[in-house]
Amino acid sequence: MLKFLKSLFGPASDNQVILAKSEVPTWLAEREKSARTALNNDVEEPIRVIRNAMARLQLTVNTLKDAEQNPETHPRIKSIAKNSLPLFLRAMNTSLSRELPDDPESFYAAAVECVKGCLNAVRGQGRYLMVAFPDEMKDIKSGVDAIGHEINAMTRAISRFKDESSRIAAARTAFTALCEAEEDLERSFTREARIRERITGNNTRIRAITDEIARLSTDESFLALDTGRTRCAELARERDDLLRHYASLTMTASHVFRKAEKIAIRRNLSKEVHVLKEAMEILSHHEVATAESVARTLDAACPVVQKMIDDSDIILKNREERGIFSDVAQFQREVCGLCTKYREISEKCRNEEETLLSHPVPAKLKSLEREKEQLASMCLHEEQEQHDLLNTRKELEAAIPLLRDELAKKVGEMRGETVQLQPDEPVGG
């Protein structure tokens, strides 16, 4: 036993040993097993003595129940002792009935609680019994002291075991930290390979898309769309010019119609008010009406306005208004012509736009451009992830030797030797 303890707790030697990392768990397990064996051996005798001492103490407590008080005890002390005895016996029996497990550490904890309970009983109600039952109380106190003496012997063994267990636990924690760091490093190589593979695949696809876009951009059918785009742009300009001219005429006419409406309202001319409202609604609508509906509306509204102008109820204040109502028939023909022309040009422009939109090449080009942007964004994300991964790897590569040295130091302190840990196999690839 002495030789074993020296091996556990003796001074460190100058010996240096090489220990494979994979051997550490087995060595720690053997070390733990040896420490527990030493503990069991060290506490075997104190446990036996404590069990016997507690059994004897229980017998002494049992005899106290029927013991006679010292006849020379003062009556007052006798009365106090009589009242204190049941409380003392109950406290002692409660403490002595505590279960004592076989496991040394659990046994130790239970024995300590048992002695605490007995000491509290002796120092509490027991102090009133010292005079009345001097012999019995002396034996009880001696029994408690004997148990406490053996507990002290166990304390030293338990303390050594706990110290050793703490060192073993610290070494296991260091071993786990080293293993996790090495595993993280190994996984980083696999993860980086996958990232590189994805980046390569995305870049290959981006180059293929770039080539496809270049090919489609020189496709004859696609180049022919330039003519259609030019024609469509010309039609759009013509349509917009027609719309601006139409809006200019109708806005001026509507302004005069609004003056006429106010006059009609004042005169309670409901029919005329209705005709004028309908004309203003059609002329100011966001969509250009058909020539037929405009002609019908103006045929009804213009005579109403013309009569008010002739009667000097409406004064035309600018050249545009006078230009329209100096020749109403011409105004109506011009507006209706604009309606017809506008709808015709709008239809042609819409057909050209639909032709352009339905062409497969622009749609394909748009799809390819969208895919290229998505792949470029994915590449940026993957490259950032690769950058972060490489930084983490540098940290791991710097930390692993320190973790290995820390584990070697802890194992060496337990062995009493200088330990050099040998990795099982190179990490990385």
mmCIF file of C-alpha atoms in Angstrom, residues 2-136:
data_model
loop_
_atom_site.group_PDB
_atom_site.id
_atom_site.type_symbol
_atom_site.label_atom_id
_atom_site.label_comp_id
_atom_site.label_asym_id
_atom_site.label_seq_id
_atom_site.Cartn_x
_atom_site.Cartn_y
_atom_site.Cartn_z
ATOM 1 C CA LEU A 2 2.802 2.401 0.885
ATOM 2 C CA LYS A 3 4.444 1.687 -2.449
ATOM 3 C CA PHE A 4 1.187 2.423 -4.275
ATOM 4 C CA LEU A 5 0.686 5.698 -2.424
ATOM 5 C CA LYS A 6 4.225 6.755 -3.262
ATOM 6 C CA SER A 7 3.489 6.020 -6.911
ATOM 7 C CA LEU A 8 0.382 8.189 -6.694
ATOM 8 C CA PHE A 9 1.628 11.091 -4.650
ATOM 9 C CA GLY A 10 5.402 10.838 -4.698
ATOM 10 C CA PRO A 11 7.633 13.580 -6.115
ATOM 11 C CA ALA A 12 7.928 13.954 -9.854
ATOM 12 C CA SER A 13 10.875 12.229 -11.460
ATOM 13 C CA ASP A 14 13.026 13.329 -14.335
ATOM 14 C CA ASN A 15 11.859 10.409 -16.473
ATOM 15 C CA GLN A 16 10.254 11.253 -19.789
ATOM 16 C CA VAL A 17 7.750 8.918 -21.414
ATOM 17 C CA ILE A 18 5.933 9.023 -24.733
ATOM 18 C CA LEU A 19 2.256 8.206 -24.471
ATOM 19 C CA ALA A 20 -0.093 7.781 -27.398
ATOM 20 C CA LYS A 21 -3.184 9.931 -27.127
ATOM 21 C CA SER A 22 -5.406 6.875 -27.619
ATOM 22 C CA GLU A 23 -3.858 5.297 -24.504
ATOM 23 C CA VAL A 24 -4.909 8.147 -22.231
ATOM 24 C CA PRO A 25 -8.545 7.028 -21.581
ATOM 25 C CA THR A 26 -7.409 3.514 -20.655
ATOM 26 C CA TRP A 27 -4.635 4.857 -18.457
ATOM 27 C CA LEU A 28 -7.049 7.222 -16.679
ATOM 28 C CA ALA A 29 -9.547 4.409 -16.195
ATOM 29 C CA GLU A 30 -6.813 2.235 -14.637
ATOM 30 C CA ARG A 31 -5.712 5.172 -12.530
ATOM 31 C CA GLU A 32 -9.264 5.679 -11.317
ATOM 32 C CA LYS A 33 -9.624 1.980 -10.599
ATOM 33 C CA SER A 34 -6.378 1.983 -8.612
ATOM 34 C CA ALA A 35 -7.451 5.081 -6.669
ATOM 35 C CA ARG A 36 -10.749 3.442 -5.753
ATOM 36 C CA THR A 37 -8.973 0.241 -4.757
ATOM 37 C CA ALA A 38 -6.660 2.273 -2.536
ATOM 38 C CA LEU A 39 -9.655 4.042 -1.022
ATOM 39 C CA ASN A 40 -11.443 0.758 -0.327
ATOM 40 C CA ASN A 41 -8.304 -0.631 1.294
ATOM 41 C CA ASP A 42 -7.718 2.506 3.349
ATOM 42 C CA VAL A 43 -11.277 2.700 4.693
ATOM 43 C CA GLU A 44 -11.922 -1.007 5.139
ATOM 44 C CA GLU A 45 -10.697 -1.071 8.747
ATOM 45 C CA PRO A 46 -12.256 2.285 9.784
ATOM 46 C CA ILE A 47 -15.595 1.196 8.315
ATOM 47 C CA ARG A 48 -15.476 -2.078 10.244
ATOM 48 C CA VAL A 49 -14.571 -0.286 13.447
ATOM 49 C CA ILE A 50 -17.283 2.347 12.941
ATOM 50 C CA ARG A 51 -19.974 -0.281 12.344
ATOM 51 C CA ASN A 52 -18.934 -2.161 15.470
ATOM 52 C CA ALA A 53 -18.670 1.036 17.505
ATOM 53 C CA MET A 54 -22.136 2.109 16.414
ATOM 54 C CA ALA A 55 -23.534 -1.296 17.335
ATOM 55 C CA ARG A 56 -21.947 -1.035 20.801
ATOM 56 C CA LEU A 57 -23.162 2.523 21.154
ATOM 57 C CA GLN A 58 -26.685 1.407 20.299
ATOM 58 C CA LEU A 59 -26.504 -1.250 23.032
ATOM 59 C CA THR A 60 -25.330 1.370 25.527
ATOM 60 C CA VAL A 61 -28.173 3.684 24.528
ATOM 61 C CA ASN A 62 -30.611 0.797 24.923
ATOM 62 C CA THR A 63 -29.366 0.071 28.473
ATOM 63 C CA LEU A 64 -29.782 3.724 29.371
ATOM 64 C CA LYS A 65 -33.538 3.364 28.867
ATOM 65 C CA ASP A 66 -33.883 1.177 31.958
ATOM 66 C CA ALA A 67 -30.873 2.415 33.901
ATOM 67 C CA GLU A 68 -31.227 3.630 37.498
ATOM 68 C CA GLN A 69 -30.245 7.161 38.299
ATOM 69 C CA ASN A 70 -27.387 7.883 40.677
ATOM 70 C CA PRO A 71 -28.999 7.791 44.142
ATOM 71 C CA GLU A 72 -26.875 10.728 45.264
ATOM 72 C CA THR A 73 -28.272 12.948 42.519
ATOM 73 C CA HIS A 74 -30.137 16.021 43.686
ATOM 74 C CA PRO A 75 -33.926 15.627 43.356
ATOM 75 C CA ARG A 76 -34.126 18.610 41.062
ATOM 76 C CA ILE A 77 -31.467 17.090 38.771
ATOM 77 C CA LYS A 78 -33.330 13.790 38.848
ATOM 78 C CA SER A 79 -36.523 15.501 37.710
ATOM 79 C CA ILE A 80 -34.752 17.246 34.866
ATOM 80 C CA ALA A 81 -33.013 14.003 33.854
ATOM 81 C CA LYS A 82 -36.286 12.134 33.875
ATOM 82 C CA ASN A 83 -37.809 14.622 31.437
ATOM 83 C CA SER A 84 -34.694 14.836 29.252
ATOM 84 C CA LEU A 85 -34.087 11.090 28.935
ATOM 85 C CA PRO A 86 -36.889 10.311 26.389
ATOM 86 C CA LEU A 87 -35.777 13.222 24.205
ATOM 87 C CA PHE A 88 -32.139 12.126 24.374
ATOM 88 C CA LEU A 89 -32.974 8.499 23.567
ATOM 89 C CA ARG A 90 -35.133 9.523 20.617
ATOM 90 C CA ALA A 91 -32.385 11.754 19.208
ATOM 91 C CA MET A 92 -29.706 9.074 19.658
ATOM 92 C CA ASN A 93 -31.866 6.319 18.141
ATOM 93 C CA THR A 94 -32.718 8.516 15.165
ATOM 94 C CA SER A 95 -29.033 9.171 14.492
ATOM 95 C CA LEU A 96 -27.925 5.557 15.077
ATOM 96 C CA SER A 97 -30.687 4.167 12.868
ATOM 97 C CA ARG A 98 -29.312 6.020 9.842
ATOM 98 C CA GLU A 99 -28.532 3.591 7.012
ATOM 99 C CA LEU A 100 -24.817 3.175 6.274
ATOM 100 C CA PRO A 101 -24.261 2.266 2.576
ATOM 101 C CA ASP A 102 -21.420 0.032 1.405
ATOM 102 C CA ASP A 103 -19.939 2.670 -0.911
ATOM 103 C CA PRO A 104 -17.099 4.378 1.025
ATOM 104 C CA GLU A 105 -18.047 7.935 0.096
ATOM 105 C CA SER A 106 -21.739 7.391 0.838
ATOM 106 C CA PHE A 107 -20.790 5.552 4.052
ATOM 107 C CA TYR A 108 -18.570 8.439 5.087
ATOM 108 C CA ALA A 109 -21.290 11.041 4.495
ATOM 109 C CA ALA A 110 -23.867 9.003 6.436
ATOM 110 C CA ALA A 111 -21.438 8.332 9.307
ATOM 111 C CA VAL A 112 -20.611 12.045 9.572
ATOM 112 C CA GLU A 113 -24.309 12.902 9.824
ATOM 113 C CA CYS A 114 -24.757 10.148 12.418
ATOM 114 C CA VAL A 115 -21.941 11.504 14.610
ATOM 115 C CA LYS A 116 -23.256 15.064 14.227
ATOM 116 C CA GLY A 117 -26.653 13.914 15.440
ATOM 117 C CA CYS A 118 -25.148 12.005 18.391
ATOM 118 C CA LEU A 119 -22.937 14.962 19.395
ATOM 119 C CA ASN A 120 -25.891 17.324 19.251
ATOM 120 C CA ALA A 121 -27.876 14.941 21.475
ATOM 121 C CA VAL A 122 -24.990 14.581 23.963
ATOM 122 C CA ARG A 123 -24.362 18.329 24.078
ATOM 123 C CA GLY A 124 -28.083 19.074 24.191
ATOM 124 C CA GLN A 125 -30.358 16.868 26.321
ATOM 125 C CA GLY A 126 -27.353 14.710 27.257
ATOM 126 C CA ARG A 127 -25.799 17.380 29.424
ATOM 127 C CA TYR A 128 -28.702 17.009 31.866
ATOM 128 C CA LEU A 129 -28.016 13.275 32.115
ATOM 129 C CA MET A 130 -24.296 13.416 32.992
ATOM 130 C CA VAL A 131 -24.929 13.630 36.733
ATOM 131 C CA ALA A 132 -27.911 11.249 36.837
ATOM 132 C CA PHE A 133 -26.268 8.548 34.632
ATOM 133 C CA PRO A 134 -22.518 9.186 34.903
ATOM 134 C CA ASP A 135 -21.304 5.740 33.837
ATOM 135 C CA GLU A 136 -23.707 5.272 30.952
#
